Amino acid sequence: MAKDTLSVTDNRTGKHYEIPIEEGGVIRATALRQIKAADDDFGLMSYDPAFTNTASCRSRITYIDGDKGILRYRGYPIEELAEKSNYLETAYLIVKGELPDRGHYDRWENNIKIHTMVHENIKKFMEGYRYDAHPMGMLVGTVGALSTFYPDAKDIHNLESRRLQTRRLIGKIPTLAAFAYRHTKGLPYVYPDNELSYTGNLLSMLFKMTELRYKPNPVLERALEVLFILHADHEQNCSTNAMRSVGSSQPDPYATAAAAIAALYGPLHGGANEAAIRMLMDIGSVAAIPDMIKKVKNGDRRLMGFGHRVYKNYDPRAKILKEMAAQVFEVTGRNPLIDIAIELERIALQDDYFISHKLYPNVDFYSGIIYQAMGFPMDMFPVLFAIPRTSGWMAQWAEMVRDPEQKIARPRQVYIGEQLRRYSPLQSRPKPTQREDAVSEAI
Ligand code: CMC
């Protein structure tokens, strides 16, 4: 009869073990510890350097089927949310688990908007950054600094405190992002306009000049809503893993979110939208694409905005953005990089290398082209990723805090260094030439 167990025979000892299979296909790594060659053995461990096959949590927030190209928040397909929802409603869904009714939505929107202002000292803090500081670096520091403004946030086991910090951070992050942008431009900061939508207010804080009231273009405002919906959560990606891992030692959520933003900054994660645009500019013309493909296949370059740890099919977010680009270009004018991107995608998707490696465009391939057409400078692209991802980070963090199975994140290692050595006095150590290789490898 079929059983939900895994039978393991340790050929070192001939011993037999039955390991339970949970959730239709999961074994607990700790179940391996009982498998020992000798009584004083540590027991077996699994080795998974980049968590490619290790679940670190049980989560109810986001579902991805990477082979089929499916993405759902709390069960709702990303395509439906992108078409019918707005960012704040989607953020509510992600944070609370259900779509709000009218009353709950209005209260949520109001509760977010009353937190859009920041303490005046935050402005002064930001003035300390160099004129050419990368806005993502500024965001890492400034969100971390919020930790010092809200000491009540340390009360992470208090539901009301977690709710308050969640609303605060979702409310303040557009303001911090916009201030970072204005700082690099040498422009005065624009205070929030709570009469506008979440994205309309962001556009106002970024682009308002001397007009009394900024009127966002409705097409661009809606495009930003869709972009924000698509970026709101993506289960256990690098920055969310940072949020959970750092949060597991129980600092306040601002210090924790600063770590998540730092993780997002890298070119392999949220920085890929910036890197993808730089790559398209570097390619420069459709005629130069074959040469780029050759370099990628030789291992000299990576196609930024291509490939994904989880999607082995077209990233559903990229599909939505590719279609949305045309609507944005009707307002902004066509970004000529789209021609290079579409041709690059066409050639790549017919090429054996990309087919065999299952490399498809990801969300960052088209988002940068849209952001650029909308007038955002490239170094703001990862910041525009961080703003909506804040709701996902806070939801994942709260889920982690509430999960009785979670403890401080502390992976094991496979030690491959020296065994016991005795200290020798400086004058009697081997000559530098004998030690140089080992020392230079260490840095
Ligand atoms: N261009 C060329 N080859 C690639 C690419 C790429 N973009 N991505 C992966 N490969 C190849 C890689 O060389 C390797 O080949 P081989 O097995 O022959 O050595 C194979 O595919 C597997 O690559 P990997 O690096 O082991 O895969 P991973 O799951 O660790 O990496 C990734 C995932 C997203 C970091 C990677 O695909 C990548 O670097 N892409 C470019 C950066 C990018 O667009 N990142 C945004 C990801 S989506 C938004 C987000 O969640 O942040």
Short mmCIF file of C-alpha atoms in Angstrom, two decimals, residues 3-408:
data_model
loop_
_atom_site.label_atom_id
_atom_site.label_comp_id
_atom_site.label_asym_id
_atom_site.label_seq_id
_atom_site.Cartn_x
_atom_site.Cartn_y
_atom_site.Cartn_z
CA LYS A 3 2.65 5.35 2.21
CA ASP A 4 3.63 9.00 2.67
CA THR A 5 7.15 8.09 3.71
CA LEU A 6 10.60 7.92 2.22
CA SER A 7 12.55 4.71 2.87
CA VAL A 8 16.24 5.30 3.27
CA THR A 9 18.95 2.69 3.66
CA ASP A 10 22.29 3.93 4.92
CA ASN A 11 24.78 1.76 3.05
CA ARG A 12 27.48 2.60 5.58
CA THR A 13 25.60 0.81 8.33
CA GLY A 14 22.85 -1.15 6.54
CA LYS A 15 20.32 0.62 8.77
CA HIS A 16 16.88 1.46 7.42
CA TYR A 17 14.90 4.64 8.12
CA GLU A 18 11.36 5.79 7.32
CA ILE A 19 11.16 9.53 6.82
CA PRO A 20 7.68 11.13 6.73
CA ILE A 21 6.73 13.03 3.56
CA GLU A 22 4.64 16.07 4.49
CA GLU A 23 2.56 18.53 2.46
CA GLY A 24 2.62 16.20 -0.56
CA GLY A 25 6.39 16.39 -1.15
CA VAL A 26 8.41 17.81 1.72
CA ILE A 27 10.79 16.08 4.08
CA ARG A 28 12.13 17.80 7.17
CA ALA A 29 15.87 18.33 6.91
CA THR A 30 16.12 17.56 10.63
CA ALA A 31 14.75 14.07 9.91
CA LEU A 32 18.15 13.33 8.37
CA ARG A 33 19.90 13.90 11.69
CA GLN A 34 18.92 10.45 12.96
CA ILE A 35 20.98 8.88 10.14
CA LYS A 36 24.37 8.30 11.71
CA ALA A 37 27.36 6.11 10.89
CA ALA A 38 28.30 6.00 14.59
CA ASP A 39 26.51 6.97 17.80
CA ASP A 40 28.65 10.08 18.32
CA ASP A 41 28.15 11.22 14.70
CA PHE A 42 26.42 14.58 14.09
CA GLY A 43 24.03 12.84 11.68
CA LEU A 44 23.33 13.65 8.03
CA MET A 45 22.80 17.23 6.86
CA SER A 46 21.53 18.52 3.53
CA TYR A 47 23.85 20.89 1.63
CA ASP A 48 22.08 23.60 -0.39
CA PRO A 49 24.29 26.70 -0.80
CA ALA A 50 21.72 29.01 -2.43
CA PHE A 51 18.55 27.36 -1.07
CA THR A 52 17.77 26.00 -4.53
CA ASN A 53 15.79 23.09 -3.07
CA THR A 54 15.14 24.08 0.51
CA ALA A 55 11.87 25.51 1.83
CA SER A 56 12.61 27.89 4.70
CA CYS A 57 9.02 28.50 5.76
CA ARG A 58 5.38 27.62 5.26
CA SER A 59 3.62 30.58 3.72
CA ARG A 60 0.07 31.50 2.68
CA ILE A 61 0.95 34.69 0.81
CA THR A 62 2.20 34.08 -2.72
CA TYR A 63 2.01 31.02 -4.96
CA ILE A 64 4.32 30.52 -7.93
CA ASP A 65 4.39 27.62 -10.37
CA GLY A 66 7.60 28.37 -12.21
CA ASP A 67 7.14 25.70 -14.89
CA LYS A 68 3.69 26.94 -15.84
CA GLY A 69 4.43 30.65 -15.39
CA ILE A 70 1.76 31.11 -12.68
CA LEU A 71 1.85 33.84 -10.02
CA ARG A 72 -0.96 34.36 -7.48
CA TYR A 73 -1.28 36.55 -4.40
CA ARG A 74 -3.44 34.86 -1.75
CA GLY A 75 -4.91 32.72 -4.55
CA TYR A 76 -5.75 35.59 -6.94
CA PRO A 77 -4.04 35.41 -10.37
CA ILE A 78 -1.64 38.28 -11.02
CA GLU A 79 -3.32 38.94 -14.39
CA GLU A 80 -6.70 39.65 -12.73
CA LEU A 81 -5.18 41.87 -10.08
CA ALA A 82 -3.16 43.80 -12.68
CA GLU A 83 -6.28 44.38 -14.72
CA LYS A 84 -8.81 45.15 -11.99
CA SER A 85 -7.12 46.10 -8.73
CA ASN A 86 -4.97 48.98 -7.58
CA TYR A 87 -1.78 48.85 -5.54
CA LEU A 88 -3.27 49.74 -2.14
CA GLU A 89 -6.02 47.16 -2.50
CA THR A 90 -3.45 44.52 -3.53
CA ALA A 91 -1.26 45.53 -0.59
CA TYR A 92 -4.26 45.02 1.72
CA LEU A 93 -4.81 41.59 0.18
CA ILE A 94 -1.16 40.64 0.66
CA VAL A 95 -0.93 41.96 4.22
CA LYS A 96 -4.36 40.86 5.49
CA GLY A 97 -5.08 37.79 3.37
CA GLU A 98 -8.43 38.90 1.90
CA LEU A 99 -9.65 41.58 -0.48
CA PRO A 100 -11.22 44.43 1.51
CA ASP A 101 -14.86 45.46 1.37
CA ARG A 102 -15.58 49.15 0.71
CA GLY A 103 -15.41 50.20 4.37
CA HIS A 104 -12.17 48.34 5.05
CA TYR A 105 -10.61 49.68 1.87
CA ASP A 106 -11.45 53.29 2.73
CA ARG A 107 -10.09 52.89 6.25
CA TRP A 108 -6.91 51.21 4.97
CA GLU A 109 -6.31 53.93 2.37
CA ASN A 110 -6.83 56.60 5.00
CA ASN A 111 -4.58 54.78 7.48
CA ILE A 112 -1.79 54.59 4.92
CA LYS A 113 -2.17 58.20 3.82
CA ILE A 114 -1.98 59.61 7.33
CA HIS A 115 1.56 58.21 7.45
CA THR A 116 2.93 59.77 4.27
CA MET A 117 4.68 62.64 6.09
CA VAL A 118 8.14 62.05 7.58
CA HIS A 119 9.78 63.66 10.60
CA GLU A 120 11.59 66.87 9.59
CA ASN A 121 14.84 65.41 10.91
CA ILE A 122 14.62 62.73 8.24
CA LYS A 123 14.94 65.55 5.70
CA LYS A 124 18.04 66.80 7.47
CA PHE A 125 19.39 63.26 7.63
CA MET A 126 18.97 62.98 3.85
CA GLU A 127 20.73 66.26 3.27
CA GLY A 128 23.86 64.57 4.60
CA TYR A 129 24.10 62.35 1.54
CA ARG A 130 26.45 63.36 -1.27
CA TYR A 131 24.83 65.19 -4.18
CA ASP A 132 25.35 62.15 -6.44
CA ALA A 133 24.35 59.42 -3.94
CA HIS A 134 22.54 56.45 -5.45
CA PRO A 135 18.90 56.73 -4.31
CA MET A 136 18.85 53.04 -3.42
CA GLY A 137 21.79 53.54 -1.05
CA MET A 138 19.93 56.51 0.43
CA LEU A 139 16.83 54.37 0.90
CA VAL A 140 18.79 51.64 2.72
CA GLY A 141 20.13 54.22 5.18
CA THR A 142 16.95 56.22 5.62
CA VAL A 143 14.63 53.27 6.19
CA GLY A 144 17.21 51.98 8.71
CA ALA A 145 17.14 55.41 10.37
CA LEU A 146 13.34 55.15 10.87
CA SER A 147 14.22 52.57 13.50
CA THR A 148 15.53 55.41 15.69
CA PHE A 149 12.39 57.51 15.18
CA TYR A 150 9.95 54.78 16.22
CA PRO A 151 11.31 52.92 19.26
CA ASP A 152 7.79 51.49 19.79
CA ALA A 153 8.47 49.33 16.72
CA LYS A 154 10.62 47.03 18.87
CA ASP A 155 7.42 45.54 20.25
CA ILE A 156 7.25 43.06 17.41
CA HIS A 157 5.10 40.50 19.26
CA ASN A 158 2.34 43.06 19.64
CA LEU A 159 -0.23 42.80 16.85
CA GLU A 160 -1.24 46.47 17.05
CA SER A 161 2.40 47.55 16.85
CA ARG A 162 3.04 45.34 13.81
CA ARG A 163 -0.04 46.79 12.11
CA LEU A 164 1.03 50.35 12.86
CA GLN A 165 4.58 49.85 11.55
CA THR A 166 3.20 48.19 8.40
CA ARG A 167 0.95 51.15 7.66
CA ARG A 168 3.73 53.58 8.52
CA LEU A 169 6.30 52.01 6.24
CA ILE A 170 3.91 51.53 3.29
CA GLY A 171 2.90 55.18 3.80
CA LYS A 172 6.37 56.64 4.15
CA ILE A 173 8.39 54.72 1.60
CA PRO A 174 7.17 56.74 -1.42
CA THR A 175 8.07 59.94 0.43
CA LEU A 176 11.57 58.68 1.24
CA ALA A 177 12.02 57.50 -2.36
CA ALA A 178 10.89 60.85 -3.76
CA PHE A 179 13.10 62.81 -1.35
CA ALA A 180 16.07 60.69 -2.43
CA TYR A 181 15.34 61.53 -6.06
CA ARG A 182 14.88 65.27 -5.41
CA HIS A 183 18.11 65.27 -3.41
CA THR A 184 20.12 63.95 -6.38
CA LYS A 185 18.52 66.61 -8.60
CA GLY A 186 19.16 69.42 -6.12
CA LEU A 187 15.44 70.15 -6.10
CA PRO A 188 13.38 71.13 -3.04
CA TYR A 189 11.50 68.25 -1.47
CA VAL A 190 7.77 68.11 -2.27
CA TYR A 191 5.47 67.17 0.60
CA PRO A 192 2.80 64.51 0.12
CA ASP A 193 -0.56 65.40 -1.39
CA ASN A 194 -3.03 63.02 0.22
CA GLU A 195 -5.83 64.04 -2.14
CA LEU A 196 -4.00 62.08 -4.83
CA SER A 197 -3.82 58.30 -5.22
CA TYR A 198 -0.82 56.40 -3.83
CA THR A 199 0.94 56.47 -7.21
CA GLY A 200 -0.37 59.94 -8.16
CA ASN A 201 1.10 61.32 -4.94
CA LEU A 202 4.43 59.63 -5.70
CA LEU A 203 4.50 61.23 -9.15
CA SER A 204 3.68 64.58 -7.54
CA MET A 205 6.48 64.28 -4.96
CA LEU A 206 8.90 63.33 -7.73
CA PHE A 207 8.00 65.67 -10.55
CA LYS A 208 6.06 68.68 -9.19
CA MET A 209 7.74 71.96 -10.06
CA THR A 210 6.17 75.39 -9.66
CA GLU A 211 2.54 74.49 -10.39
CA LEU A 212 0.17 74.88 -7.42
CA ARG A 213 -1.08 71.33 -7.75
CA TYR A 214 0.45 68.47 -9.68
CA LYS A 215 -1.97 66.62 -11.96
CA PRO A 216 -0.70 63.13 -12.74
CA ASN A 217 -1.33 61.81 -16.21
CA PRO A 218 -4.01 59.12 -15.67
CA VAL A 219 -2.39 56.65 -18.10
CA LEU A 220 0.98 56.92 -16.36
CA GLU A 221 -0.64 56.83 -12.92
CA ARG A 222 -2.45 53.61 -13.87
CA ALA A 223 0.74 52.15 -15.42
CA LEU A 224 2.52 52.74 -12.11
CA GLU A 225 -0.34 51.04 -10.24
CA VAL A 226 0.08 47.98 -12.46
CA LEU A 227 3.86 48.00 -12.05
CA PHE A 228 3.40 48.22 -8.28
CA ILE A 229 0.87 45.37 -8.23
CA LEU A 230 3.30 43.18 -10.19
CA HIS A 231 6.15 43.95 -7.78
CA ALA A 232 4.24 43.68 -4.50
CA ASP A 233 5.42 40.21 -3.51
CA HIS A 234 7.26 37.25 -4.97
CA GLU A 235 7.49 34.68 -2.17
CA GLN A 236 10.97 33.72 -0.93
CA ASN A 237 13.18 35.86 -3.20
CA CYS A 238 16.54 37.20 -2.00
CA SER A 239 15.23 40.36 -0.32
CA THR A 240 12.27 38.60 1.30
CA ASN A 241 14.63 35.95 2.56
CA ALA A 242 16.76 38.79 3.99
CA MET A 243 13.65 40.26 5.63
CA ARG A 244 12.78 36.94 7.25
CA SER A 245 16.34 36.01 8.11
CA VAL A 246 17.30 39.36 9.66
CA GLY A 247 13.85 39.65 11.26
CA SER A 248 14.31 36.27 12.91
CA SER A 249 16.75 37.80 15.41
CA GLN A 250 13.84 40.13 16.34
CA PRO A 251 15.07 43.66 15.56
CA ASP A 252 12.38 46.22 14.71
CA PRO A 253 10.91 46.06 11.19
CA TYR A 254 12.65 49.26 9.98
CA ALA A 255 16.14 47.86 10.63
CA THR A 256 14.90 44.63 9.09
CA ALA A 257 13.44 46.31 6.00
CA ALA A 258 16.73 48.19 5.49
CA ALA A 259 18.39 44.77 5.12
CA ALA A 260 15.75 43.71 2.61
CA ILE A 261 16.31 46.89 0.58
CA ALA A 262 20.05 46.22 0.62
CA ALA A 263 19.39 42.74 -0.76
CA LEU A 264 17.12 44.18 -3.44
CA TYR A 265 19.83 46.67 -4.51
CA GLY A 266 22.01 44.00 -6.17
CA PRO A 267 22.07 43.66 -9.98
CA LEU A 268 20.93 40.04 -9.77
CA HIS A 269 17.73 41.07 -7.98
CA GLY A 270 16.01 44.48 -7.97
CA GLY A 271 18.99 46.16 -9.58
CA ALA A 272 18.42 44.05 -12.69
CA ASN A 273 15.96 46.55 -14.21
CA GLU A 274 18.69 49.21 -14.15
CA ALA A 275 21.26 46.70 -15.42
CA ALA A 276 18.91 45.57 -18.22
CA ILE A 277 18.51 49.12 -19.55
CA ARG A 278 22.25 49.73 -19.37
CA MET A 279 22.74 46.50 -21.31
CA LEU A 280 20.19 47.50 -24.00
CA MET A 281 21.91 50.90 -24.33
CA ASP A 282 25.23 49.12 -24.54
CA ILE A 283 23.95 46.89 -27.36
CA GLY A 284 22.84 50.10 -29.05
CA SER A 285 21.20 48.68 -32.17
CA VAL A 286 19.30 45.67 -33.47
CA ALA A 287 22.30 44.89 -35.72
CA ALA A 288 24.53 44.39 -32.67
CA ILE A 289 22.27 41.76 -31.04
CA PRO A 290 23.92 38.64 -32.57
CA ASP A 291 27.27 39.77 -31.20
CA MET A 292 25.74 40.14 -27.72
CA ILE A 293 24.14 36.69 -27.96
CA LYS A 294 27.55 35.28 -28.89
CA LYS A 295 29.13 36.88 -25.83
CA VAL A 296 26.40 35.48 -23.59
CA LYS A 297 26.85 32.00 -25.01
CA ASN A 298 30.63 32.25 -24.52
CA GLY A 299 29.96 33.07 -20.89
CA ASP A 300 31.40 36.62 -21.22
CA ARG A 301 28.09 38.38 -20.53
CA ARG A 302 24.73 37.70 -18.91
CA LEU A 303 21.49 38.84 -20.45
CA MET A 304 20.16 41.09 -17.72
CA GLY A 305 16.38 40.82 -17.33
CA PHE A 306 16.56 37.21 -18.47
CA GLY A 307 16.39 34.01 -16.45
CA HIS A 308 14.90 33.31 -13.06
CA ARG A 309 15.52 30.94 -10.18
CA VAL A 310 11.88 29.87 -10.13
CA TYR A 311 10.35 30.62 -13.53
CA LYS A 312 11.41 28.13 -16.14
CA ASN A 313 8.79 29.59 -18.45
CA TYR A 314 7.81 33.14 -19.40
CA ASP A 315 7.57 35.33 -16.28
CA PRO A 316 3.83 36.29 -16.22
CA ARG A 317 4.77 39.77 -14.99
CA ALA A 318 6.97 40.35 -18.06
CA LYS A 319 4.07 39.35 -20.34
CA ILE A 320 1.79 41.98 -18.75
CA LEU A 321 4.48 44.67 -18.97
CA LYS A 322 5.35 43.94 -22.59
CA GLU A 323 1.69 44.56 -23.49
CA MET A 324 1.43 47.63 -21.26
CA ALA A 325 4.49 49.29 -22.81
CA ALA A 326 2.48 50.29 -25.91
CA GLN A 327 -0.10 52.19 -23.80
CA VAL A 328 2.62 54.08 -21.98
CA PHE A 329 4.42 54.96 -25.23
CA GLU A 330 1.20 56.53 -26.55
CA VAL A 331 1.64 59.17 -23.85
CA THR A 332 5.40 59.36 -23.52
CA GLY A 333 6.52 58.60 -27.05
CA ARG A 334 8.19 55.34 -28.01
CA ASN A 335 11.31 54.30 -26.15
CA PRO A 336 13.60 53.16 -28.99
CA LEU A 337 15.14 50.54 -26.70
CA ILE A 338 11.91 48.52 -27.02
CA ASP A 339 12.91 47.54 -30.57
CA ILE A 340 16.21 46.15 -29.34
CA ALA A 341 14.46 44.39 -26.45
CA ILE A 342 11.81 42.74 -28.64
CA GLU A 343 14.36 41.59 -31.20
CA LEU A 344 16.71 40.37 -28.47
CA GLU A 345 13.86 38.38 -26.96
CA ARG A 346 12.89 36.97 -30.39
CA ILE A 347 16.42 35.83 -31.20
CA ALA A 348 17.09 34.51 -27.70
CA LEU A 349 13.89 32.47 -27.54
CA GLN A 350 14.85 30.67 -30.76
CA ASP A 351 18.38 29.95 -29.66
CA ASP A 352 19.36 26.52 -28.31
CA TYR A 353 21.32 28.02 -25.41
CA PHE A 354 18.32 29.93 -24.08
CA ILE A 355 15.88 27.12 -24.85
CA SER A 356 17.99 24.47 -23.13
CA HIS A 357 18.67 26.73 -20.12
CA LYS A 358 14.98 27.73 -19.97
CA LEU A 359 15.86 31.41 -20.00
CA TYR A 360 12.95 33.78 -20.61
CA PRO A 361 12.48 37.51 -20.03
CA ASN A 362 11.71 38.30 -16.40
CA VAL A 363 9.87 41.30 -14.91
CA ASP A 364 12.99 43.47 -15.10
CA PHE A 365 13.38 43.13 -18.87
CA TYR A 366 10.46 45.42 -19.74
CA SER A 367 9.92 47.41 -16.53
CA GLY A 368 13.05 49.52 -17.07
CA ILE A 369 12.00 50.46 -20.61
CA ILE A 370 8.65 51.68 -19.26
CA TYR A 371 10.23 53.55 -16.34
CA GLN A 372 12.69 55.22 -18.68
CA ALA A 373 9.90 56.30 -21.05
CA MET A 374 8.06 57.76 -18.04
CA GLY A 375 11.06 59.95 -17.29
CA PHE A 376 12.61 58.13 -14.33
CA PRO A 377 16.40 58.13 -14.22
CA MET A 378 17.93 54.64 -14.24
CA ASP A 379 19.14 54.68 -10.67
CA MET A 380 15.53 55.18 -9.52
CA PHE A 381 14.42 51.86 -11.09
CA PRO A 382 15.33 49.64 -8.11
CA VAL A 383 13.76 52.23 -5.81
CA LEU A 384 10.53 51.86 -7.79
CA PHE A 385 10.79 48.13 -7.11
CA ALA A 386 11.36 48.66 -3.37
CA ILE A 387 8.28 50.87 -2.87
CA PRO A 388 5.64 48.22 -3.69
CA ARG A 389 7.72 45.31 -2.37
CA THR A 390 7.40 46.89 1.07
CA SER A 391 3.90 45.40 1.47
CA GLY A 392 5.24 41.94 0.60
CA TRP A 393 8.17 42.29 3.01
CA MET A 394 5.93 43.40 5.87
CA ALA A 395 3.43 40.59 5.24
CA GLN A 396 6.21 37.99 5.08
CA TRP A 397 7.86 39.42 8.19
CA ALA A 398 4.58 39.33 10.16
CA GLU A 399 3.94 35.76 9.00
CA MET A 400 7.42 34.81 10.20
CA VAL A 401 6.96 36.53 13.58
CA ARG A 402 3.66 34.68 14.15
CA ASP A 403 4.92 31.28 13.01
CA PRO A 404 5.63 29.11 16.09
CA GLU A 405 8.00 26.94 14.06
CA GLN A 406 10.31 29.85 13.20
CA LYS A 407 13.46 30.48 15.24
CA ILE A 408 16.52 32.60 14.69
#
